[in-house]
Coordinates of C-alpha atoms in Angstrom, one line a residue:
Chain A
M12 CA -67.0 -50.9 32.3
S13 CA -69.7 -49.9 30.0
V14 CA -69.9 -46.7 27.9
D15 CA -73.3 -44.9 28.0
Q16 CA -74.4 -42.2 25.7
A17 CA -73.4 -39.4 28.1
T18 CA -69.9 -40.9 28.2
V19 CA -69.7 -40.9 24.3
R20 CA -70.7 -37.2 24.3
R21 CA -68.1 -36.4 27.0
V22 CA -65.3 -38.3 25.3
A23 CA -66.2 -36.7 21.9
K24 CA -66.0 -33.3 23.6
L25 CA -62.5 -34.2 25.0
A26 CA -61.4 -35.4 21.6
R27 CA -62.8 -32.2 20.0
I28 CA -64.9 -34.2 17.5
K29 CA -68.4 -33.1 16.8
V30 CA -70.7 -36.1 17.0
K31 CA -74.2 -35.8 15.6
E32 CA -76.9 -36.7 18.1
E33 CA -78.2 -39.5 15.9
N34 CA -74.8 -41.2 15.9
V35 CA -74.3 -41.3 19.6
G36 CA -76.1 -44.6 20.1
R37 CA -74.3 -46.3 17.3
L38 CA -70.9 -45.1 18.7
A39 CA -71.7 -46.3 22.2
G40 CA -72.4 -49.7 20.8
E41 CA -69.2 -49.8 18.8
L42 CA -67.1 -48.6 21.7
N43 CA -68.7 -51.1 24.0
S44 CA -68.0 -54.0 21.7
I45 CA -64.3 -53.0 21.4
L46 CA -64.0 -52.4 25.2
H47 CA -65.7 -55.6 26.0
W48 CA -63.2 -57.5 23.8
I49 CA -60.4 -55.7 25.5
E50 CA -61.6 -56.8 28.9
Q51 CA -60.0 -60.2 28.6
L52 CA -56.8 -58.5 29.6
N53 CA -58.2 -58.5 33.2
E54 CA -57.5 -62.3 33.3
V55 CA -53.7 -61.6 33.4
D56 CA -52.1 -61.0 36.7
V57 CA -49.9 -57.9 36.2
E58 CA -49.5 -56.9 39.8
V59 CA -45.7 -57.2 39.9
I60 CA -45.0 -56.5 36.3
E61 CA -43.3 -53.3 35.2
P62 CA -44.8 -51.5 32.2
M63 CA -42.7 -51.6 29.1
T64 CA -41.1 -48.3 28.3
A65 CA -38.6 -49.2 25.7
V66 CA -38.0 -51.9 23.1
V67 CA -34.3 -52.1 23.5
N68 CA -32.7 -50.8 26.7
V69 CA -30.6 -47.9 25.4
K70 CA -29.8 -44.7 27.1
M71 CA -31.9 -41.9 25.6
K72 CA -29.9 -39.9 23.2
K73 CA -29.3 -36.3 24.1
R74 CA -27.9 -33.7 21.8
A75 CA -26.0 -30.5 22.5
D76 CA -28.3 -27.7 23.5
I77 CA -27.7 -25.6 20.4
V78 CA -30.0 -24.2 17.7
T79 CA -30.1 -26.5 14.7
D80 CA -33.0 -25.2 12.8
G81 CA -35.2 -22.1 12.7
N82 CA -35.6 -18.6 11.2
N83 CA -38.0 -20.0 8.6
P84 CA -41.5 -18.8 9.8
H85 CA -42.8 -18.8 6.3
D86 CA -42.1 -22.6 6.0
V87 CA -44.0 -23.1 9.3
V88 CA -47.1 -21.4 8.1
E89 CA -46.8 -22.5 4.5
N90 CA -49.6 -25.1 4.8
A91 CA -51.9 -23.2 7.1
P92 CA -55.5 -22.8 5.9
A93 CA -55.3 -19.2 7.0
A94 CA -52.1 -17.1 7.6
E95 CA -51.1 -13.5 7.4
D96 CA -47.5 -12.0 7.8
D97 CA -46.2 -15.5 8.9
Y98 CA -48.8 -15.7 11.7
F99 CA -51.6 -18.4 11.9
L100 CA -55.0 -16.9 11.7
V101 CA -57.7 -18.2 14.1
P102 CA -61.2 -17.1 15.0
K103 CA -61.2 -14.4 17.7
V104 CA -60.6 -16.0 21.2
I105 CA -60.3 -12.9 23.4
E106 CA -63.1 -10.3 23.6
Chain B
M15 CA -39.8 -52.1 -23.8
N16 CA -42.5 -52.8 -21.2
D17 CA -40.7 -56.0 -20.1
L18 CA -38.3 -53.7 -18.2
T19 CA -40.9 -53.6 -15.5
S20 CA -40.5 -57.4 -15.1
L21 CA -37.0 -57.0 -13.8
S22 CA -36.3 -57.3 -10.1
I23 CA -34.2 -54.5 -8.5
A24 CA -31.2 -56.8 -8.4
T25 CA -31.5 -57.5 -12.2
A26 CA -32.3 -54.0 -13.2
R27 CA -29.3 -52.8 -11.2
E28 CA -27.0 -55.0 -13.3
G29 CA -28.7 -53.9 -16.6
L30 CA -28.2 -50.3 -15.7
R31 CA -24.6 -50.8 -14.8
K32 CA -23.9 -52.7 -18.0
K33 CA -25.7 -49.9 -20.0
E34 CA -28.2 -52.4 -21.5
F35 CA -30.8 -49.8 -20.9
S36 CA -30.9 -46.3 -19.4
A37 CA -32.6 -45.2 -16.1
L38 CA -34.8 -43.0 -18.2
E39 CA -36.0 -46.0 -20.3
L40 CA -36.6 -48.0 -17.2
T41 CA -38.6 -45.1 -15.7
E42 CA -40.6 -44.5 -18.9
A43 CA -41.6 -48.2 -18.8
Y44 CA -42.9 -47.8 -15.3
I45 CA -44.7 -44.5 -16.0
A46 CA -46.5 -46.3 -18.9
A47 CA -47.3 -49.2 -16.7
V48 CA -48.7 -46.9 -13.9
E49 CA -51.0 -45.2 -16.4
K50 CA -52.4 -48.6 -17.6
A51 CA -53.0 -49.8 -14.1
R52 CA -55.1 -46.9 -12.8
I53 CA -58.0 -49.2 -12.2
L54 CA -56.1 -50.6 -9.2
N55 CA -56.2 -47.2 -7.5
A56 CA -52.8 -47.9 -6.0
Y57 CA -51.3 -44.5 -6.8
I58 CA -53.2 -41.4 -5.5
V59 CA -50.6 -39.1 -7.0
E60 CA -48.4 -39.8 -10.0
T61 CA -45.2 -37.7 -10.4
P62 CA -44.0 -38.6 -13.9
D63 CA -42.1 -35.3 -14.5
K64 CA -40.2 -35.7 -11.2
A65 CA -39.5 -39.3 -12.1
R66 CA -38.0 -38.3 -15.5
A67 CA -35.9 -35.6 -14.0
M68 CA -34.6 -38.0 -11.3
A69 CA -33.9 -40.7 -13.9
K70 CA -31.9 -38.3 -16.0
T71 CA -29.8 -37.4 -13.0
S72 CA -29.3 -41.1 -12.4
D73 CA -28.2 -41.6 -16.0
A74 CA -25.6 -38.9 -15.6
R75 CA -24.2 -40.5 -12.5
L76 CA -24.2 -44.0 -14.0
A77 CA -22.3 -42.6 -17.1
K78 CA -19.6 -41.5 -14.7
G79 CA -19.7 -44.8 -12.9
E80 CA -20.9 -43.2 -9.7
G81 CA -24.3 -44.8 -9.2
G82 CA -25.7 -45.4 -5.7
A83 CA -27.2 -48.7 -4.4
L84 CA -30.6 -47.9 -5.9
E85 CA -29.4 -45.7 -8.8
G86 CA -32.2 -45.3 -11.4
I87 CA -34.6 -47.7 -9.6
P88 CA -38.3 -46.4 -9.8
L89 CA -40.1 -46.7 -6.4
G90 CA -43.6 -45.9 -5.1
I91 CA -43.9 -44.1 -1.8
K92 CA -46.6 -44.6 0.8
D93 CA -48.6 -41.4 1.4
L94 CA -47.5 -41.5 5.0
Y95 CA -44.0 -40.3 4.1
A96 CA -43.4 -36.6 3.9
T97 CA -42.0 -35.8 0.4
K98 CA -41.0 -32.2 -0.1
G99 CA -43.4 -30.3 -2.2
V100 CA -45.4 -33.4 -3.0
H101 CA -48.9 -34.4 -1.8
T102 CA -48.5 -36.0 1.7
Q103 CA -51.9 -36.6 3.4
A104 CA -51.8 -40.0 5.0
C105 CA -54.8 -40.6 2.7
S106 CA -56.9 -38.4 5.0
H107 CA -59.3 -35.6 4.2
I108 CA -58.0 -33.6 7.2
L109 CA -54.6 -33.1 5.5
D110 CA -56.2 -31.6 2.4
G111 CA -53.6 -29.9 0.2
F112 CA -50.7 -30.6 2.6
K113 CA -47.3 -30.4 0.8
P114 CA -44.4 -30.7 3.3
T115 CA -41.5 -28.2 3.2
Y116 CA -39.2 -31.1 4.3
E117 CA -38.4 -34.6 3.3
S118 CA -38.7 -37.7 5.6
T119 CA -35.3 -39.3 6.6
V120 CA -36.2 -42.6 5.0
T121 CA -37.1 -41.1 1.6
A122 CA -34.1 -38.8 1.7
N123 CA -32.0 -41.9 2.2
L124 CA -33.6 -43.5 -0.9
W125 CA -33.0 -40.4 -3.0
R126 CA -29.4 -40.2 -1.7
D127 CA -28.9 -43.7 -3.1
G128 CA -30.3 -42.8 -6.5
A129 CA -33.9 -44.1 -6.4
V130 CA -36.5 -42.5 -8.6
M131 CA -40.0 -41.5 -7.3
L132 CA -43.0 -42.6 -9.4
G133 CA -45.6 -41.1 -7.0
K134 CA -47.5 -41.5 -3.8
L135 CA -49.3 -44.7 -2.9
N136 CA -52.8 -45.2 -1.4
M137 CA -53.2 -46.5 2.1
D138 CA -55.8 -46.8 4.9
E139 CA -56.4 -43.4 6.5
F140 CA -53.6 -42.6 9.0
A141 CA -52.6 -46.3 8.5
M142 CA -55.7 -47.4 10.4
G143 CA -57.1 -50.4 8.7
S144 CA -56.4 -53.9 7.3
S145 CA -58.1 -53.7 3.9
N146 CA -57.3 -50.3 2.5
E147 CA -61.1 -49.5 2.7
T148 CA -60.6 -46.5 5.1
S149 CA -58.7 -44.4 2.6
Y150 CA -60.2 -41.0 1.7
Y151 CA -59.1 -41.8 -1.9
G152 CA -61.1 -45.0 -2.2
N153 CA -60.4 -48.7 -2.1
V154 CA -57.2 -50.2 -3.6
I155 CA -57.8 -53.3 -5.8
N156 CA -55.6 -56.4 -5.3
P157 CA -54.1 -57.5 -8.7
W158 CA -54.9 -61.1 -7.5
R159 CA -58.4 -62.6 -8.1
R160 CA -59.9 -65.9 -7.1
K161 CA -59.8 -68.6 -9.6
N162 CA -62.6 -68.2 -12.3
S163 CA -63.7 -65.0 -10.7
N164 CA -63.6 -61.3 -11.8
A165 CA -64.6 -60.0 -8.3
A166 CA -62.3 -57.5 -6.8
L167 CA -60.4 -58.4 -3.6
V168 CA -58.7 -56.1 -1.1
P169 CA -54.9 -55.9 -1.1
G170 CA -54.8 -55.8 2.8
G171 CA -53.8 -52.8 4.7
S172 CA -52.7 -50.4 5.8
S173 CA -50.0 -50.4 3.1
G174 CA -52.5 -51.7 0.5
G175 CA -51.3 -49.3 -2.3
S176 CA -47.7 -50.4 -1.7
A177 CA -48.5 -54.1 -1.9
S178 CA -50.8 -53.8 -4.9
A179 CA -48.3 -51.6 -6.8
V180 CA -45.4 -54.0 -6.1
A181 CA -47.5 -57.1 -7.1
A182 CA -48.7 -55.4 -10.3
H183 CA -45.2 -54.3 -11.3
I184 CA -46.0 -50.7 -11.3
C185 CA -43.0 -49.9 -9.2
A186 CA -39.8 -51.9 -8.6
A187 CA -40.5 -51.8 -4.8
A188 CA -42.3 -49.5 -2.4
T189 CA -42.0 -48.0 1.0
A190 CA -44.5 -49.0 3.6
T191 CA -45.1 -48.8 7.4
D192 CA -46.2 -51.3 10.0
T193 CA -47.8 -50.5 13.3
G194 CA -49.7 -53.8 13.9
G195 CA -49.1 -55.7 10.6
S196 CA -49.5 -53.1 8.0
I197 CA -46.5 -54.3 5.9
R198 CA -46.7 -58.0 6.5
Q199 CA -50.5 -58.6 6.1
P200 CA -50.7 -56.8 2.7
A201 CA -47.5 -58.5 1.5
A202 CA -49.1 -61.9 2.3
F203 CA -52.3 -60.9 0.5
T204 CA -50.5 -60.0 -2.7
G205 CA -47.7 -62.6 -2.9
T206 CA -45.0 -60.0 -2.2
V207 CA -42.2 -59.8 0.5
G208 CA -42.6 -57.3 3.3
I209 CA -40.3 -56.7 6.3
K210 CA -41.0 -54.7 9.4
P211 CA -37.6 -54.2 10.9
T212 CA -36.8 -53.8 14.6
Y213 CA -38.3 -50.7 16.3
G214 CA -35.6 -48.1 16.0
R215 CA -33.9 -49.5 12.8
C216 CA -35.5 -46.9 10.4
S217 CA -36.0 -43.3 11.4
R218 CA -39.6 -42.3 12.0
W219 CA -38.7 -38.6 11.3
G220 CA -41.0 -37.2 8.6
I221 CA -43.4 -40.1 8.7
V222 CA -46.9 -39.1 9.8
A223 CA -47.3 -40.5 13.3
F224 CA -50.0 -43.1 14.2
A225 CA -48.8 -44.9 17.4
S226 CA -45.2 -43.7 18.1
S227 CA -44.1 -46.7 20.2
L228 CA -45.2 -49.2 17.5
D229 CA -44.7 -47.4 14.1
Q230 CA -41.8 -48.6 12.0
A231 CA -40.9 -48.1 8.3
G232 CA -40.0 -51.0 6.0
P233 CA -40.2 -52.1 2.4
I234 CA -42.5 -54.2 0.3
A235 CA -40.7 -55.8 -2.6
R236 CA -41.1 -58.6 -5.1
D237 CA -38.5 -61.0 -3.6
V238 CA -36.4 -61.4 -0.5
R239 CA -33.2 -60.0 -2.1
D240 CA -35.0 -56.8 -3.3
A241 CA -36.4 -56.3 0.2
A242 CA -32.8 -56.6 1.6
I243 CA -31.6 -54.1 -0.9
M244 CA -34.4 -51.7 0.0
L245 CA -34.0 -52.0 3.8
K246 CA -30.2 -51.4 3.5
S247 CA -31.0 -47.9 2.0
M248 CA -34.0 -47.1 4.2
A249 CA -32.3 -47.9 7.5
S250 CA -30.0 -45.4 9.2
V251 CA -29.1 -43.8 12.5
D252 CA -30.9 -40.5 12.7
P253 CA -30.2 -37.8 15.2
K254 CA -33.6 -36.4 14.4
D255 CA -35.4 -39.5 15.9
T256 CA -34.4 -40.2 19.5
T257 CA -35.7 -43.7 19.2
S258 CA -33.4 -44.4 16.2
V259 CA -30.9 -46.9 17.6
D260 CA -27.2 -46.3 17.2
L261 CA -26.1 -49.5 15.4
P262 CA -24.4 -49.8 12.0
V263 CA -26.7 -51.0 9.2
P264 CA -25.4 -54.4 7.9
D265 CA -25.3 -55.4 4.2
Y266 CA -28.5 -57.5 4.4
E267 CA -28.0 -58.9 0.9
K268 CA -25.0 -60.9 2.1
A269 CA -27.3 -63.0 4.3
I270 CA -29.2 -64.3 1.3
G271 CA -28.1 -67.7 0.1
K272 CA -26.4 -68.6 3.4
S273 CA -27.4 -72.1 4.6
V274 CA -30.0 -72.6 7.3
K275 CA -28.2 -75.8 8.5
G276 CA -28.3 -76.0 12.3
L277 CA -30.7 -73.0 12.6
R278 CA -33.2 -73.5 15.4
V279 CA -36.7 -72.6 14.2
G280 CA -39.4 -72.1 16.8
I281 CA -43.0 -73.1 16.2
P282 CA -45.2 -71.4 18.9
K283 CA -48.0 -73.7 19.9
E284 CA -50.3 -70.8 20.9
Y285 CA -50.6 -69.7 17.3
R286 CA -52.5 -72.9 16.5
A287 CA -55.4 -72.1 18.7
D288 CA -58.7 -70.5 17.8
G289 CA -59.9 -72.5 14.8
M290 CA -57.0 -72.0 12.4
S291 CA -58.1 -73.0 8.9
A292 CA -56.7 -76.3 7.6
E293 CA -55.2 -74.5 4.6
I294 CA -53.2 -72.1 6.8
E295 CA -52.1 -75.0 9.1
A296 CA -50.9 -77.0 6.1
L297 CA -49.0 -74.1 4.8
W298 CA -47.3 -73.6 8.2
D299 CA -46.3 -77.3 8.4
K300 CA -45.0 -77.2 4.9
G301 CA -42.8 -74.2 5.6
A302 CA -41.3 -75.9 8.7
Q303 CA -40.7 -79.1 6.6
W304 CA -38.9 -77.1 3.9
L305 CA -36.5 -75.6 6.5
K306 CA -36.0 -79.0 8.1
E307 CA -35.1 -80.5 4.8
Q308 CA -32.4 -77.8 4.5
G309 CA -30.9 -78.8 7.8
A310 CA -32.8 -76.5 10.2
E311 CA -34.0 -77.9 13.6
I312 CA -37.7 -77.4 14.3
V313 CA -38.5 -76.7 18.0
E314 CA -41.9 -76.4 19.5
I315 CA -42.0 -73.3 21.8
S316 CA -44.5 -71.5 23.9
L317 CA -45.4 -67.8 23.8
P318 CA -48.1 -67.9 26.5
H319 CA -49.3 -64.3 26.2
T320 CA -49.9 -64.3 22.5
K321 CA -53.7 -64.1 22.8
Y322 CA -53.4 -60.8 24.8
A323 CA -51.3 -59.0 22.2
L324 CA -54.2 -57.9 20.0
P325 CA -56.5 -56.5 22.7
A326 CA -53.5 -54.8 24.4
Y327 CA -52.6 -53.3 21.0
Y328 CA -56.1 -51.8 20.8
I329 CA -55.4 -49.9 23.9
V330 CA -51.9 -48.8 23.2
A331 CA -52.4 -47.9 19.5
P332 CA -55.6 -45.8 19.9
A333 CA -54.2 -44.1 23.0
E334 CA -51.1 -43.0 21.2
A335 CA -53.1 -42.1 18.1
S336 CA -55.5 -39.9 20.0
S337 CA -52.6 -38.0 21.3
N338 CA -50.7 -37.8 17.9
L339 CA -53.8 -36.8 16.0
A340 CA -54.6 -33.9 18.4
R341 CA -52.4 -31.7 16.1
Y342 CA -55.1 -31.7 13.3
D343 CA -57.0 -28.7 14.5
G344 CA -57.7 -26.7 11.4
V345 CA -55.1 -24.2 12.3
R346 CA -51.7 -25.4 11.2
Y347 CA -52.3 -27.5 8.1
G348 CA -55.0 -29.1 5.9
L349 CA -58.7 -28.8 6.2
R350 CA -60.5 -26.0 8.2
V351 CA -64.3 -26.0 8.6
P352 CA -65.5 -22.8 10.1
G353 CA -67.5 -22.7 13.4
D354 CA -69.2 -20.2 15.8
D355 CA -66.0 -20.0 17.8
I356 CA -62.5 -21.6 17.9
V357 CA -63.7 -24.8 19.7
D358 CA -66.6 -25.1 17.3
M359 CA -64.1 -24.8 14.5
Y360 CA -61.9 -27.5 15.9
E361 CA -64.9 -29.8 16.4
N362 CA -66.3 -29.2 12.9
T363 CA -62.9 -29.6 11.3
R364 CA -62.2 -32.9 13.0
A365 CA -65.7 -34.3 12.4
A366 CA -65.5 -33.6 8.7
G367 CA -61.8 -34.4 8.3
F368 CA -61.4 -37.8 10.0
G369 CA -63.2 -40.9 8.6
P370 CA -65.3 -43.2 10.7
E371 CA -62.4 -45.7 11.7
V372 CA -60.1 -42.9 12.7
Q373 CA -62.8 -41.2 14.7
R374 CA -63.6 -44.5 16.4
R375 CA -59.9 -45.0 17.4
I376 CA -59.5 -41.4 18.6
L377 CA -62.6 -41.9 20.8
I378 CA -61.3 -45.2 22.2
G379 CA -57.9 -43.7 22.8
T380 CA -59.4 -40.6 24.5
Y381 CA -61.6 -42.8 26.7
V382 CA -58.7 -45.1 27.9
L383 CA -56.5 -42.1 28.7
S384 CA -59.3 -40.1 30.4
A385 CA -59.2 -39.4 34.1
G386 CA -59.4 -42.5 36.3
Y387 CA -58.9 -45.0 33.5
Y388 CA -55.2 -44.6 32.7
D389 CA -54.0 -47.3 35.1
A390 CA -56.8 -49.7 34.2
Y391 CA -56.1 -49.5 30.5
Y392 CA -52.9 -48.0 29.2
V393 CA -50.6 -49.0 32.1
R394 CA -52.1 -52.5 32.1
A395 CA -51.6 -52.8 28.4
Q396 CA -47.9 -51.7 28.7
K397 CA -47.5 -54.3 31.4
I398 CA -48.9 -56.9 29.0
R399 CA -46.3 -55.7 26.5
T400 CA -43.6 -56.5 29.0
L401 CA -45.0 -60.1 29.3
I402 CA -45.1 -60.5 25.5
K403 CA -41.5 -59.3 25.2
R404 CA -40.5 -61.7 28.0
D405 CA -42.1 -64.6 26.2
F406 CA -39.9 -63.9 23.2
E407 CA -36.8 -63.4 25.4
Q408 CA -37.4 -66.9 26.9
A409 CA -37.9 -68.4 23.5
W410 CA -34.5 -67.0 22.3
S411 CA -32.7 -69.4 24.6
K412 CA -34.1 -72.3 22.6
V413 CA -34.5 -70.9 19.1
D414 CA -32.9 -68.4 16.6
V415 CA -36.0 -67.5 14.7
V416 CA -39.8 -68.1 15.0
L417 CA -42.0 -69.3 12.1
T418 CA -45.7 -68.6 12.0
P419 CA -48.4 -68.0 9.4
A420 CA -48.6 -64.3 8.3
T421 CA -52.4 -64.0 8.2
P422 CA -55.4 -66.1 9.3
S423 CA -56.8 -66.1 5.7
P424 CA -56.1 -65.1 2.1
A425 CA -57.3 -61.8 0.7
F426 CA -61.1 -61.1 1.1
A427 CA -63.6 -59.0 -0.8
P428 CA -64.3 -55.3 -0.1
G429 CA -67.2 -55.1 2.3
E430 CA -66.9 -58.7 3.4
I431 CA -65.7 -57.7 6.9
S432 CA -67.8 -54.8 8.5
D433 CA -67.4 -55.5 12.2
P434 CA -64.4 -53.5 13.6
V435 CA -63.2 -56.3 15.9
Q436 CA -63.4 -58.9 13.1
M437 CA -61.3 -56.6 11.0
Y438 CA -58.7 -56.2 13.8
L439 CA -58.3 -60.0 14.0
N440 CA -56.5 -59.8 10.6
D441 CA -53.4 -58.8 12.6
I442 CA -53.6 -61.6 15.1
F443 CA -50.3 -63.2 13.9
T444 CA -48.4 -60.0 13.2
V445 CA -49.2 -57.7 16.1
T446 CA -47.1 -59.4 18.8
V447 CA -44.0 -58.5 16.9
N448 CA -44.9 -54.7 17.1
M449 CA -45.8 -55.0 20.8
A450 CA -42.3 -56.6 21.5
G451 CA -40.5 -54.3 19.0
L452 CA -39.0 -57.2 17.1
P453 CA -38.4 -57.6 13.4
G454 CA -40.8 -59.7 11.3
I455 CA -40.9 -60.7 7.6
A456 CA -43.7 -62.0 5.4
V457 CA -42.7 -64.2 2.5
P458 CA -45.1 -65.9 0.0
A459 CA -45.1 -69.7 0.6
G460 CA -48.2 -71.2 -1.1
S461 CA -51.6 -70.7 -2.6
S462 CA -55.1 -71.0 -1.2
K463 CA -57.6 -73.4 -2.8
E464 CA -59.0 -70.4 -4.6
G465 CA -55.6 -69.7 -6.1
L466 CA -54.7 -66.7 -3.9
P467 CA -51.2 -66.2 -2.4
L468 CA -50.6 -67.1 1.3
G469 CA -47.6 -66.0 3.3
L470 CA -45.5 -67.2 6.2
Q471 CA -44.0 -64.9 8.8
L472 CA -40.6 -65.2 10.4
I473 CA -39.9 -63.3 13.7
G474 CA -36.3 -62.5 14.7
K475 CA -34.3 -61.2 17.7
A476 CA -34.0 -57.5 17.9
F477 CA -31.7 -56.2 15.2
D478 CA -31.2 -59.6 13.7
E479 CA -32.9 -58.9 10.3
E480 CA -30.1 -60.8 8.7
T481 CA -31.4 -64.2 10.0
L482 CA -34.9 -63.2 8.7
F483 CA -33.5 -62.5 5.2
R484 CA -31.5 -65.8 5.3
T485 CA -34.4 -67.9 6.4
A486 CA -37.0 -66.2 4.2
A487 CA -34.7 -66.7 1.2
A488 CA -34.5 -70.4 2.1
I489 CA -38.3 -70.6 2.0
E490 CA -38.5 -68.6 -1.2
Q491 CA -36.1 -70.9 -2.9
V492 CA -38.5 -73.8 -2.5
A493 CA -41.8 -71.9 -2.7
G494 CA -40.8 -69.9 -5.8
G495 CA -42.2 -66.5 -6.9
Y496 CA -45.9 -65.5 -7.0
H497 CA -47.0 -63.5 -10.0
A498 CA -50.5 -62.1 -10.4
P499 CA -51.9 -62.8 -13.9
K500 CA -52.3 -59.5 -15.6
W501 CA -56.0 -58.5 -16.3
W502 CA -55.8 -54.7 -16.1

């Protein structure tokens, strides 16, 4: 599989990263060289192999469904670039 | 007084208990050493006032005979760890000004045991790199130089600041993290000891996430004993991390000095492939010989899927990173670059905030997870992980521990490796361990012809860090310590 410039633009859009038009060609080249190197994995027959989901087979821990944290909205917005009255501020999204 | 910085944790611990010096004196010695070593760029933030306050608390506890396992020991903390009220940015521009309102579990464990924080350490941006050249805060310099040369060398990465600081004695030990080799490769490049414990041994809570199924915390220290002391405090069972495994933390220090007689040490033949340098091969043979002379049995083993570990890693790690790093949107924390609308704001923020290597990996990760490609890439890579894990499981019927080189070369110069895939190959010997979730330790074992330290790696069974400490100590006992000549 080869990545063309349209794919770079599409993936950058999905990743929400603005890519300058003059860098699209370079990125396509870099992604292709990495993907080309990864293609050696196709040599391995994985038909009957299960994907690994855990390092050690342990039952996932579950905790009691009780509130253990909260009531600190100020802490939550403490590091926001823009906040008002413990709300995040964003550009207008609804007309 | 500056010779206090030459003491190992184990020695300083004794001196503090015997009141030969105070925790404040020890901390002052380190603060002065940190200031003199700024050319290394290992610390991005120094916290001397906090260090003094913590040292005074330690002195009060020591006076009452109450000191914890790390009481009064000054440490450096990798910038990936959330430290309450203190700069935590994963050395990225996108987390500008971020000061957490909480403390990571691992650092909280260290402070509980009395450790003192000297500051935050430089690293590759979001732990993505093998040379500490991707940090927003600039390159870290390795205290080691080639014989008869003043040229700067990289300390390895991503825990480059941690390794450089430990090697330069500007902290007694440091926290680090390892996703594909980020503890063991820099340890090998700086003549220090670094252990990546079993996945699930240290809590990941409060550590900035890179690739969640691979990330694991661990220490970099000057010797094997100090690494054991550090890991004992860092490891815990944490209800805040569901992948933290519910097993008691052993007293790792007790494993040091135990004989390796009868220990079965595996030498995986696949690691010899692909033009290994004669120097690295000789180091590996020498390490095996040392263990054999101490009564260990050397066994050739096969780990047939070794060569697929690195390419599979470059699917799994970027895929998980692209998902984890979606949270940096200019809304909740850090940098915001305005735009015409909210999507434009996201895109401008992420373009300005992430460096080139991080952007490359997010794009790769987004591509391999995008519609139609998930099975061909991510699922296939996770199946390869099963095969890698199985290779090790089969090996454990024949051996107790595996010995390999830690890196394919000694430290290189900044700018020497510019091709991304060539840079990724630095992790060729370390990455299988992350893919299988196993523990691995890097221990200095020799020097290159240019006088640079070289490391060996030991790989253990899941949660058998004790065998790693025991075997690494047996190598260290013969190899001796590696100390960078001071030039800064």
